[in-house]
Coordinates of C-alpha atoms in Angstrom, one line a residue:
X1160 CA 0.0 0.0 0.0
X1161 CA 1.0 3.6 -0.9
X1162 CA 2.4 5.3 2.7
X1163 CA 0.4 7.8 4.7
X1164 CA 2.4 10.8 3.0
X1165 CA 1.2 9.8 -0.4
X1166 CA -2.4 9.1 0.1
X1167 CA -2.3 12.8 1.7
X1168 CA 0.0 14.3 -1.2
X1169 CA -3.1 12.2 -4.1
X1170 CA -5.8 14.1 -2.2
X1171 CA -4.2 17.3 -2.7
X1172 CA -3.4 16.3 -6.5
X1173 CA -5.9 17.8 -9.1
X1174 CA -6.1 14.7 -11.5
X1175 CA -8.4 16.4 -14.6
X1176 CA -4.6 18.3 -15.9
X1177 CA -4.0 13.9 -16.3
X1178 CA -7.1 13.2 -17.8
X1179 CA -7.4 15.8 -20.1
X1180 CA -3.6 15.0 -21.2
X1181 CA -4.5 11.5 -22.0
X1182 CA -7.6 12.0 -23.8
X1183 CA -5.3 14.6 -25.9
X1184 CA -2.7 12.5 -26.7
X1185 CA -5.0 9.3 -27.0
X1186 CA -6.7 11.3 -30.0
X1187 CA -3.6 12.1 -31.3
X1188 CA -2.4 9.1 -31.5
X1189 CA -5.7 8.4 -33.5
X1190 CA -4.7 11.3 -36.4
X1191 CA -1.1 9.7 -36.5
X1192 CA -3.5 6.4 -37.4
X1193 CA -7.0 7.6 -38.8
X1194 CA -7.5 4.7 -41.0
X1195 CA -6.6 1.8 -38.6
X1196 CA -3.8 0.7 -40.8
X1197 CA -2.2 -2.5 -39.1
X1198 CA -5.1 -2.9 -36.5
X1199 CA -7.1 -5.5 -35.9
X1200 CA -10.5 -3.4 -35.2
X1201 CA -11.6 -2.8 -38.8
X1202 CA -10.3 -5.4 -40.2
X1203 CA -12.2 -7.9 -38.1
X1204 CA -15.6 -6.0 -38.9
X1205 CA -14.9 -6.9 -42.6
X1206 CA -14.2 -10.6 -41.6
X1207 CA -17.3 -10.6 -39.2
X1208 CA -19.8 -7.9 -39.8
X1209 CA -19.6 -6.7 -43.7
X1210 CA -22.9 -7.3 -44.5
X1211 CA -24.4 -5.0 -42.2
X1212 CA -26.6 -8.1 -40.1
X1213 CA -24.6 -8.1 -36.4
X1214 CA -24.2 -11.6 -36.8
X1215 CA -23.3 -12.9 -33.6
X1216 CA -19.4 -13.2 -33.9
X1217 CA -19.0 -16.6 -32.4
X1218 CA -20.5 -18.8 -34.9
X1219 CA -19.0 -19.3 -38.0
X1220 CA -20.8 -17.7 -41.3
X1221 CA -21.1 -17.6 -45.2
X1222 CA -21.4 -14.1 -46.4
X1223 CA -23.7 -13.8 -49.9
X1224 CA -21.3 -14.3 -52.8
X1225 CA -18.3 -15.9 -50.6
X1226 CA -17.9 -19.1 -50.5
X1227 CA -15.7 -19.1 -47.6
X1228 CA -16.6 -19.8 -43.9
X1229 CA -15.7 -17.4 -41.8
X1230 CA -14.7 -18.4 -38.3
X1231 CA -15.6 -17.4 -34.9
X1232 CA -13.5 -14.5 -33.3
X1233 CA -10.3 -15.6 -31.4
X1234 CA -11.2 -13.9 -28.8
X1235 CA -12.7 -14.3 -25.0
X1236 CA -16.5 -13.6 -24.2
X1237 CA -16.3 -10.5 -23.5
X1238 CA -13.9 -8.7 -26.2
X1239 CA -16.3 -10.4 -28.9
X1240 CA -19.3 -9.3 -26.8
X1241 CA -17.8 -5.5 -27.6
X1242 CA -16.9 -6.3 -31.0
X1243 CA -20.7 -7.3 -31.4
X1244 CA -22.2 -4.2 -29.3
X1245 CA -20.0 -1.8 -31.3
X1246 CA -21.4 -2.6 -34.8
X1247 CA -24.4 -1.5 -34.0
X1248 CA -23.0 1.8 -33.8
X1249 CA -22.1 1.8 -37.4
X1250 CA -24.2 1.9 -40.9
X1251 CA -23.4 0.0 -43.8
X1252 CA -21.1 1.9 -46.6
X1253 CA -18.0 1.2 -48.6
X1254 CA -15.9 2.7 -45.6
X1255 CA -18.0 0.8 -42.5
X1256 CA -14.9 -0.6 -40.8
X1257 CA -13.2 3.3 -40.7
X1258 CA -16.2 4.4 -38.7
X1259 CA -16.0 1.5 -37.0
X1260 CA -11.8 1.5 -35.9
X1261 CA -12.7 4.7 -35.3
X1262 CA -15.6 4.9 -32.9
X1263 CA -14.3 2.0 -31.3
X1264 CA -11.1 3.6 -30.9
X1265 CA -12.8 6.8 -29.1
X1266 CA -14.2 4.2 -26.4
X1267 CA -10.6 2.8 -26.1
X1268 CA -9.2 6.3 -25.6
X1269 CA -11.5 7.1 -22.7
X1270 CA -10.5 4.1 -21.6
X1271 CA -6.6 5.0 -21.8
X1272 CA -7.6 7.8 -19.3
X1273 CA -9.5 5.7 -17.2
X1274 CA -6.4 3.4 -16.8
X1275 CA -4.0 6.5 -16.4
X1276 CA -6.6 7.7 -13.4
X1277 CA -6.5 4.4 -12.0
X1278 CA -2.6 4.5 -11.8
X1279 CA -2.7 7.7 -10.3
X1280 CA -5.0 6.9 -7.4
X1281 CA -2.5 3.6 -7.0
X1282 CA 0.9 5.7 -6.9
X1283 CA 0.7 9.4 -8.3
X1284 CA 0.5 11.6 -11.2
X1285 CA 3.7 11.5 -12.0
X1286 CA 3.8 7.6 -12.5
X1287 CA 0.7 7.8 -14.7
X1288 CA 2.3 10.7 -17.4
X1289 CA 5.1 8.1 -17.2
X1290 CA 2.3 5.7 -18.9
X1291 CA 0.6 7.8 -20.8
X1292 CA 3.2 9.7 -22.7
X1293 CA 4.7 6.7 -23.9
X1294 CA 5.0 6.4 -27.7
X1295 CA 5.0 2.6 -28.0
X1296 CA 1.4 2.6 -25.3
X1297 CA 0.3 5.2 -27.7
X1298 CA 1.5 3.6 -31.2
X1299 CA -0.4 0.3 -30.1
X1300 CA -3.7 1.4 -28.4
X1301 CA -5.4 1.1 -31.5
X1302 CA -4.1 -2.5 -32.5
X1303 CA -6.3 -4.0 -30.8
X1304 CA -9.0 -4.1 -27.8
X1305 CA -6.4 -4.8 -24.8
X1306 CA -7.3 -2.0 -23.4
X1307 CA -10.8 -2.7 -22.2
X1308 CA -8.7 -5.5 -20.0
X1309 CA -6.1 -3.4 -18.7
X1310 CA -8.7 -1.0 -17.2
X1311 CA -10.8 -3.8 -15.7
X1312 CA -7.3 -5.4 -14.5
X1313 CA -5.9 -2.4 -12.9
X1314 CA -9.4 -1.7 -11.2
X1315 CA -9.0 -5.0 -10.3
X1316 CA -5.7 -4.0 -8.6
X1317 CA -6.8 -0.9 -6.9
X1318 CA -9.5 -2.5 -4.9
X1319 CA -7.3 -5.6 -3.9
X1320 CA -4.9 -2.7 -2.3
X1321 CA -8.1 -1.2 -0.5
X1322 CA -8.7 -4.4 0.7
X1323 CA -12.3 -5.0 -1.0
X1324 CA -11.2 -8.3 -2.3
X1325 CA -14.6 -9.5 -3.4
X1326 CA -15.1 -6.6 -5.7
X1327 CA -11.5 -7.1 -7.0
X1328 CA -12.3 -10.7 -7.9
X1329 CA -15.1 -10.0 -9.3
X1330 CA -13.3 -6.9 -11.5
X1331 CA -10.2 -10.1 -11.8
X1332 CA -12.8 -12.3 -13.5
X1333 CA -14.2 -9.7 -15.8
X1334 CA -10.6 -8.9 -17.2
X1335 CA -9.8 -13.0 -18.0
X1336 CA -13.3 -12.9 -19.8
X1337 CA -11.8 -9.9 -21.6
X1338 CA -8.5 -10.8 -22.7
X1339 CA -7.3 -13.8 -20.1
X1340 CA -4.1 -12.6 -19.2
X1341 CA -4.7 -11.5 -16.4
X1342 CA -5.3 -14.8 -14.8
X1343 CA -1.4 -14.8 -13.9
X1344 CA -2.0 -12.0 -10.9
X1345 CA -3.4 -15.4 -9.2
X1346 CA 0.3 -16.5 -8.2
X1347 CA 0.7 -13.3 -6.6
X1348 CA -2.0 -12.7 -5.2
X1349 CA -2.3 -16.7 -3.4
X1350 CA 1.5 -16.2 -2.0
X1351 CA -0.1 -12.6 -1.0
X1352 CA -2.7 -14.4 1.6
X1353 CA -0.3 -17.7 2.0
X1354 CA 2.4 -14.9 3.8
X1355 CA -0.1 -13.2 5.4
X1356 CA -1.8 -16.9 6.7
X1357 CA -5.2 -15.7 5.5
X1358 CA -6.0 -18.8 3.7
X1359 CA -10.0 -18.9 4.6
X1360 CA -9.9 -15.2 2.2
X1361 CA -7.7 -16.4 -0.3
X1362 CA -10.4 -19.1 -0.9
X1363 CA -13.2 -16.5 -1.0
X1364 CA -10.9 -14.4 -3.5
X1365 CA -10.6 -18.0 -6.0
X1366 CA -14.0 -18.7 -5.3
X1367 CA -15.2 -15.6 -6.4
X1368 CA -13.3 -15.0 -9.2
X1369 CA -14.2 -18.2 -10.9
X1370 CA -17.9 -18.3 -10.0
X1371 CA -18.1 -14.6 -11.7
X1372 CA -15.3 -16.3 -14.5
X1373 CA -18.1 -19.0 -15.2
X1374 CA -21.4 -17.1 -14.7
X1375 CA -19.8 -14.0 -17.7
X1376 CA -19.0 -16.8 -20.0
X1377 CA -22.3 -19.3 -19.2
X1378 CA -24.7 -17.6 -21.7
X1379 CA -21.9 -17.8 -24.5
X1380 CA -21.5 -21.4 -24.1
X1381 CA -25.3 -21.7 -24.1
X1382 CA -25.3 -19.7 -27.4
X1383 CA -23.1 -21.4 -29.0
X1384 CA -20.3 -23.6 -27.0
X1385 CA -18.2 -24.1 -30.0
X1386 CA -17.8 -20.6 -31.0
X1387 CA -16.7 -19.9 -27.1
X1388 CA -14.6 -22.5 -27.0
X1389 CA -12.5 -21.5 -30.8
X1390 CA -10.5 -19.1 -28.4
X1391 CA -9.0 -21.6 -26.4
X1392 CA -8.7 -24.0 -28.9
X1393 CA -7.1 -21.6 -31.4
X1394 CA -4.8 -20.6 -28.3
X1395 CA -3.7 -23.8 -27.2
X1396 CA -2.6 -24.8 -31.2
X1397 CA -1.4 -21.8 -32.7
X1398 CA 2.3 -22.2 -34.0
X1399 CA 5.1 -19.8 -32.5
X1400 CA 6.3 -16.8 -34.4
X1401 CA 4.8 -13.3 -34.9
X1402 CA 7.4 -10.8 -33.5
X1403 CA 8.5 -13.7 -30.6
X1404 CA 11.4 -14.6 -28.8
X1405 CA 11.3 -17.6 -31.0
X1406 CA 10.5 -15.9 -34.3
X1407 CA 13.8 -13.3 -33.3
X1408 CA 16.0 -15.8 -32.5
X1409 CA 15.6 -18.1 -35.4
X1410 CA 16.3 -15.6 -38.0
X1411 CA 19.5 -14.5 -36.9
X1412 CA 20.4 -18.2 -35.8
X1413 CA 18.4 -20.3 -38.6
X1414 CA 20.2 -23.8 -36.9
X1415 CA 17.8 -23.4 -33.8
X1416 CA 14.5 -24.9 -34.3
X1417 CA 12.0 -24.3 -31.8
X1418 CA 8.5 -26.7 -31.1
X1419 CA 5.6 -25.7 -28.8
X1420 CA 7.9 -27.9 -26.3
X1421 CA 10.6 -25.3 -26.2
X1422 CA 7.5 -23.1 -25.4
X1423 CA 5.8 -24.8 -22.4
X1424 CA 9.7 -25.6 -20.7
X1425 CA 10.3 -21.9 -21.2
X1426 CA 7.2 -20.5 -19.8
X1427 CA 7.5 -23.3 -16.4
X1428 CA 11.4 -22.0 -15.7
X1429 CA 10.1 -18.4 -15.7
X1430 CA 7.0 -19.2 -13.7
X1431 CA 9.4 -21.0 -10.7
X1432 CA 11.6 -18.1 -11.0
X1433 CA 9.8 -15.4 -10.4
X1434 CA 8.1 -17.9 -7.6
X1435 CA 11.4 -17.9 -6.3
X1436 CA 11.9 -14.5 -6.3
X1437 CA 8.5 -13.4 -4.1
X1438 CA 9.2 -16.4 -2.0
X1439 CA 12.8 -14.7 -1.2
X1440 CA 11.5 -11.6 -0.2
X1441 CA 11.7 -10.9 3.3
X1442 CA 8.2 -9.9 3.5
X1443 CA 5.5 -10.3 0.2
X1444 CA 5.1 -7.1 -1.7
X1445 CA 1.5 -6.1 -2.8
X1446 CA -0.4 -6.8 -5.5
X1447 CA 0.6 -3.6 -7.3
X1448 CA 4.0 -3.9 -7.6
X1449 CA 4.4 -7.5 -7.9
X1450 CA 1.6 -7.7 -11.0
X1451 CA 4.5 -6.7 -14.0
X1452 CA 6.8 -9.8 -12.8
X1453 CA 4.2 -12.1 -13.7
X1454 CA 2.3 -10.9 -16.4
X1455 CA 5.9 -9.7 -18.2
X1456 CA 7.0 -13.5 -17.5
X1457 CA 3.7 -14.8 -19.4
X1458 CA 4.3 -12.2 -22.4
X1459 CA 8.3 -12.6 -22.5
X1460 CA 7.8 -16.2 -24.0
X1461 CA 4.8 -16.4 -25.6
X1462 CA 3.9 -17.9 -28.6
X1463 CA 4.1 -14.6 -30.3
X1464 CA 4.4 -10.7 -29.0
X1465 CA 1.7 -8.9 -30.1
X1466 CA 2.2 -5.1 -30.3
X1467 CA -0.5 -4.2 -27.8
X1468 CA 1.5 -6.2 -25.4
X1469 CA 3.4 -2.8 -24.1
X1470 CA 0.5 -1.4 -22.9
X1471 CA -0.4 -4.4 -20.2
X1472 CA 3.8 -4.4 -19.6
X1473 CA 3.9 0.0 -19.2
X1474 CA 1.0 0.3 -16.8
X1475 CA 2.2 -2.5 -14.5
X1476 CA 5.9 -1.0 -14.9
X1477 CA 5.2 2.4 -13.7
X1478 CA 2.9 1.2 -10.8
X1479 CA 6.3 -0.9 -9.5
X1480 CA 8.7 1.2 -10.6
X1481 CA 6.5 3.9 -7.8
X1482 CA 7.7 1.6 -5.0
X1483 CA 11.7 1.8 -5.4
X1484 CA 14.0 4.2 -3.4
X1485 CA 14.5 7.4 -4.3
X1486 CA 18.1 6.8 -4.6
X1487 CA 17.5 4.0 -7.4
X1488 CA 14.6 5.4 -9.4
X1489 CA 16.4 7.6 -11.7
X1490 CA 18.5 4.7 -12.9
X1491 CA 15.3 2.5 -13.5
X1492 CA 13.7 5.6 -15.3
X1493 CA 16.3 5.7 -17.6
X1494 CA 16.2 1.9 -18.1
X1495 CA 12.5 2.7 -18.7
X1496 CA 13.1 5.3 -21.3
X1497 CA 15.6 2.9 -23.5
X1498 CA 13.1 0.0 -23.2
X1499 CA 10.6 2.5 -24.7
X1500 CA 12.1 3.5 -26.8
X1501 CA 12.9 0.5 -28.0
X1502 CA 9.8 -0.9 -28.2
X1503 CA 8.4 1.5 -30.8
X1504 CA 11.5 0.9 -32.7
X1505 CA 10.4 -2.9 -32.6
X1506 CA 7.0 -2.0 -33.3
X1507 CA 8.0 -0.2 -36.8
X1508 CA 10.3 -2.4 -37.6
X1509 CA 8.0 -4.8 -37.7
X1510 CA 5.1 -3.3 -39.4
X1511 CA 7.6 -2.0 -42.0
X1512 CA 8.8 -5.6 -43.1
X1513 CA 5.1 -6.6 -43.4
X1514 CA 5.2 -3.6 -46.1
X1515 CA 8.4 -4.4 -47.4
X1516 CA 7.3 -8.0 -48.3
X1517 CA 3.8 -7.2 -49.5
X1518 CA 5.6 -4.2 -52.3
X1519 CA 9.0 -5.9 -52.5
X1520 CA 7.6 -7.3 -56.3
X1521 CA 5.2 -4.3 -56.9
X1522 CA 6.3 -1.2 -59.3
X1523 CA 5.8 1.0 -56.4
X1524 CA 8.3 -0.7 -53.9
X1525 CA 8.9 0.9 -50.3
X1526 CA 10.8 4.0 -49.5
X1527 CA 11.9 2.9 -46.4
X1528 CA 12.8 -1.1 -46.6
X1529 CA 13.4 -3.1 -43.4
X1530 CA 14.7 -6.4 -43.8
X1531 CA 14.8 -9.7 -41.5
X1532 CA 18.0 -9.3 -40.5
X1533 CA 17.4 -5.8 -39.3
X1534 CA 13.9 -6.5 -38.0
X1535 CA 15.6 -9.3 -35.9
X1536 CA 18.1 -7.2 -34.5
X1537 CA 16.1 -4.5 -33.5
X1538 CA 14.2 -7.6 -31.9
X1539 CA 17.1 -8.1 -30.2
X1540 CA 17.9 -4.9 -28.4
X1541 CA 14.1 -5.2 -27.7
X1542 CA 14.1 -7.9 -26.0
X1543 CA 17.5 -7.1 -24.0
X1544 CA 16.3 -3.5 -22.6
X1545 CA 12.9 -5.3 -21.5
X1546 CA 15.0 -8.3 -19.5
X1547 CA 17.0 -5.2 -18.3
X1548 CA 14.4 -3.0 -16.9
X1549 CA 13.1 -6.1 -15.4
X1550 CA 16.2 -7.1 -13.5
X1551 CA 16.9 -3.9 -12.3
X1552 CA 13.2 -3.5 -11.3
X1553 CA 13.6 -6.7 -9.3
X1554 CA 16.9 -5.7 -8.2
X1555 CA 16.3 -2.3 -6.6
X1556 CA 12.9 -3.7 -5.1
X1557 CA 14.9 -6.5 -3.5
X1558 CA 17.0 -4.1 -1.7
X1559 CA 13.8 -1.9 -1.0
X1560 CA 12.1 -4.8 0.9
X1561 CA 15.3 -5.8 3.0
X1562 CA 16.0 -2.4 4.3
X1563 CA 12.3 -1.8 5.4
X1564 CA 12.4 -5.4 7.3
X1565 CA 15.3 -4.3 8.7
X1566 CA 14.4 -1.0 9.8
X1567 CA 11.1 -2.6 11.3
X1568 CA 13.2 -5.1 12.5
X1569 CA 15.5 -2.3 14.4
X1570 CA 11.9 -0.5 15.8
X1571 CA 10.8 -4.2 17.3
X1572 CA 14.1 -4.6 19.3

């Protein structure tokens, strides 16, 4: 929990400067993108809504004149439930899908606010510009819907720090039906109540959040179970690549083969480490500051890095980076900046070789070319900053929690 001081100092804090500055910068980040080029959002109302009838997106369909079967969205409940809700929104022309990236990317920049507020009641203004005024977070809000779970998540969060764990699990189970990641806070959050021997609320908290898991998705499987379950399966057999650690690594080292093996060792090793590393702690951090260590262990081997992915890893940074001594944080800003950095250099890098393949034969070929090799090593130095934030984050927060046992320790005596 944020110390006595702080929770004075937010009170005093005016936090509409913050909202308006995120709503600004969330709608530019819309004019650098109008047309949704490289998103997901319009392009999956062509695939599921071109014909103007709201079909419900998890079934598979036959639009008139196309003979092939479109399948249900790879999505959880609730994302497809807001793909759905959203097309109504929108009338049938030869430009549908820009009103619709665009409308639903005005709902997703409220939303960018909302999350920035909710980092500022967790740990300060100061932490949430941090978030905000990132170019990658802003470069990828659009990609995609992420950002309905991040909110929902870091809700989630805030309430678990007040202590109103039944609302938090309820606000947990919303974000899973929404985008499933968040499902990692669970480690934290059992060793959270294991350290703290409140096992009899730690139940409750599960309890909870799978009841309200199971009671959001029950009238989709009633709808239709297939189309609810084509998420999971898609999930569980989906090849590795896109942008991943095991996409990077085999282009500049074609010898190393990688199989969904490679995958499931890789994601275990992280999981016991950063296990380890809350079970070493002299005392358990909270939920806010121990959240980034798990959900950037799910992302850094996954079975591909989407771009939107540096949103979920940015607002979680910030939150912990809030919690490390003053002595420490510029360092870790710094680390923060280069990681940033780094990330939209990744992210255009990799939208830019998508370009340079599709006109590499045309007679208007790309200006600016970016090829494998430099895609991968960009990748590289990606991937490297991200491991090093992260190590110093864990580092400095290590050293955090000793000296406060120690100097509660010292008041005991």
């Amino acid at each position: 929990m944020a110390s006595k001081s702080k929770k004075q100092s937010l009170k005093k804090e005016n936090s509409l400067p913050l909202v308006l500055v995120s709503l600004t910068f969330g709608v530019l980040a819309l004019m650098q993108n109008p047309n949704g080029l490289m998103s997901d959002i319009g392009n999956f109302y062509i695939f599921h809504f071109q014909d103007g009838q709201n079909q419900w997106p998890f079934s598979e369909k036959i639009f008139s004149g196309d003979m092939r079967v479109q399948h249900p969205v790879e999505y959880p409940a609730l994302t497809g439930l807001i793909m759905w809700l959203i097309s109504f929104l929108v009338t049938p022309t030869s430009t549908v899908y820009l009103d619709y990236y665009r409308i639903t990317a005005a709902f997703q920049i409220a939303l960018l606010a909302v999350s920035a507020y909710l980092i500022y009641k967790l740990v300060g203004k100061k932490y949430a510009y941090y978030y905000i005024l990132a170019p990658a977070v802003l470069y990828s809000l659009n990609r995609n819907w992420d950002i309905w779970a991040i909110a929902t998540m870091l809700l989630s969060i805030y309430l678990f720090e007040k202590q109103r764990f039944q609302l938090s699990a309820i606000l947990l189970a919303v974000s899973i039906a929404t985008k499933f990641f968040p499902i990692v806070l669970m480690l934290p959050i059992m060793i959270i109540f294991l350290r703290n021997k409140q096992i009899s609320i730690f139940i409750k908290y599960s309890l909870t959040t799978l009841v309200s898991w199971l009671i959001i998705n029950l009238p989709f499987v009633l709808i239709n179970f297939d189309g609810w379950a084509y998420f999971y399966r898609f999930s569980a057999e989906r090849g590795l690549g896109s942008a991943s650690f095991y996409e990077i690594t085999s282009i500049l080292i074609p010898a190393i083969k990688f199989s969904s093996v490679h995958f499931y060792i890789l994601n275990s090793i992280t999981a016991v480490v950063i296990t380890y590393f809350f079970v070493k702690l002299k005392s358990m951090l909270n939920l806010a500051t121990t959240s980034f260590f798990v959900m950037f262990g799910f992302i850094l081997f996954n079975k591909q890095y989407s771009m939107q992915y540096v949103i979920w890893l940015s607002a979680l940074a910030v939150i912990a980076m809030a919690y490390i001594k003053k002595g420490h944080r510029n360092l870790l800003i710094y680390a923060y900046v280069f990681w940033q950095a780094s990330e939209l250099a990744f992210q255009y890098s990799f939208f830019q070789k998508i370009l340079t393949d599709a006109y590499a034969n045309s007679a208007t070929p790309m200006t600016i070319t970016v090829s494998n090799t430099a895609y991968a090593y960009i990748g590289v130095i990606r991937y490297f900053l991200a491991v090093t934030f992260t190590l110093l984050l864990a580092r400095f927060l290590y050293l955090k929690n000793s000296e406060d046992e120690a100097t509660k320790h010292k008041s005991d005596l």
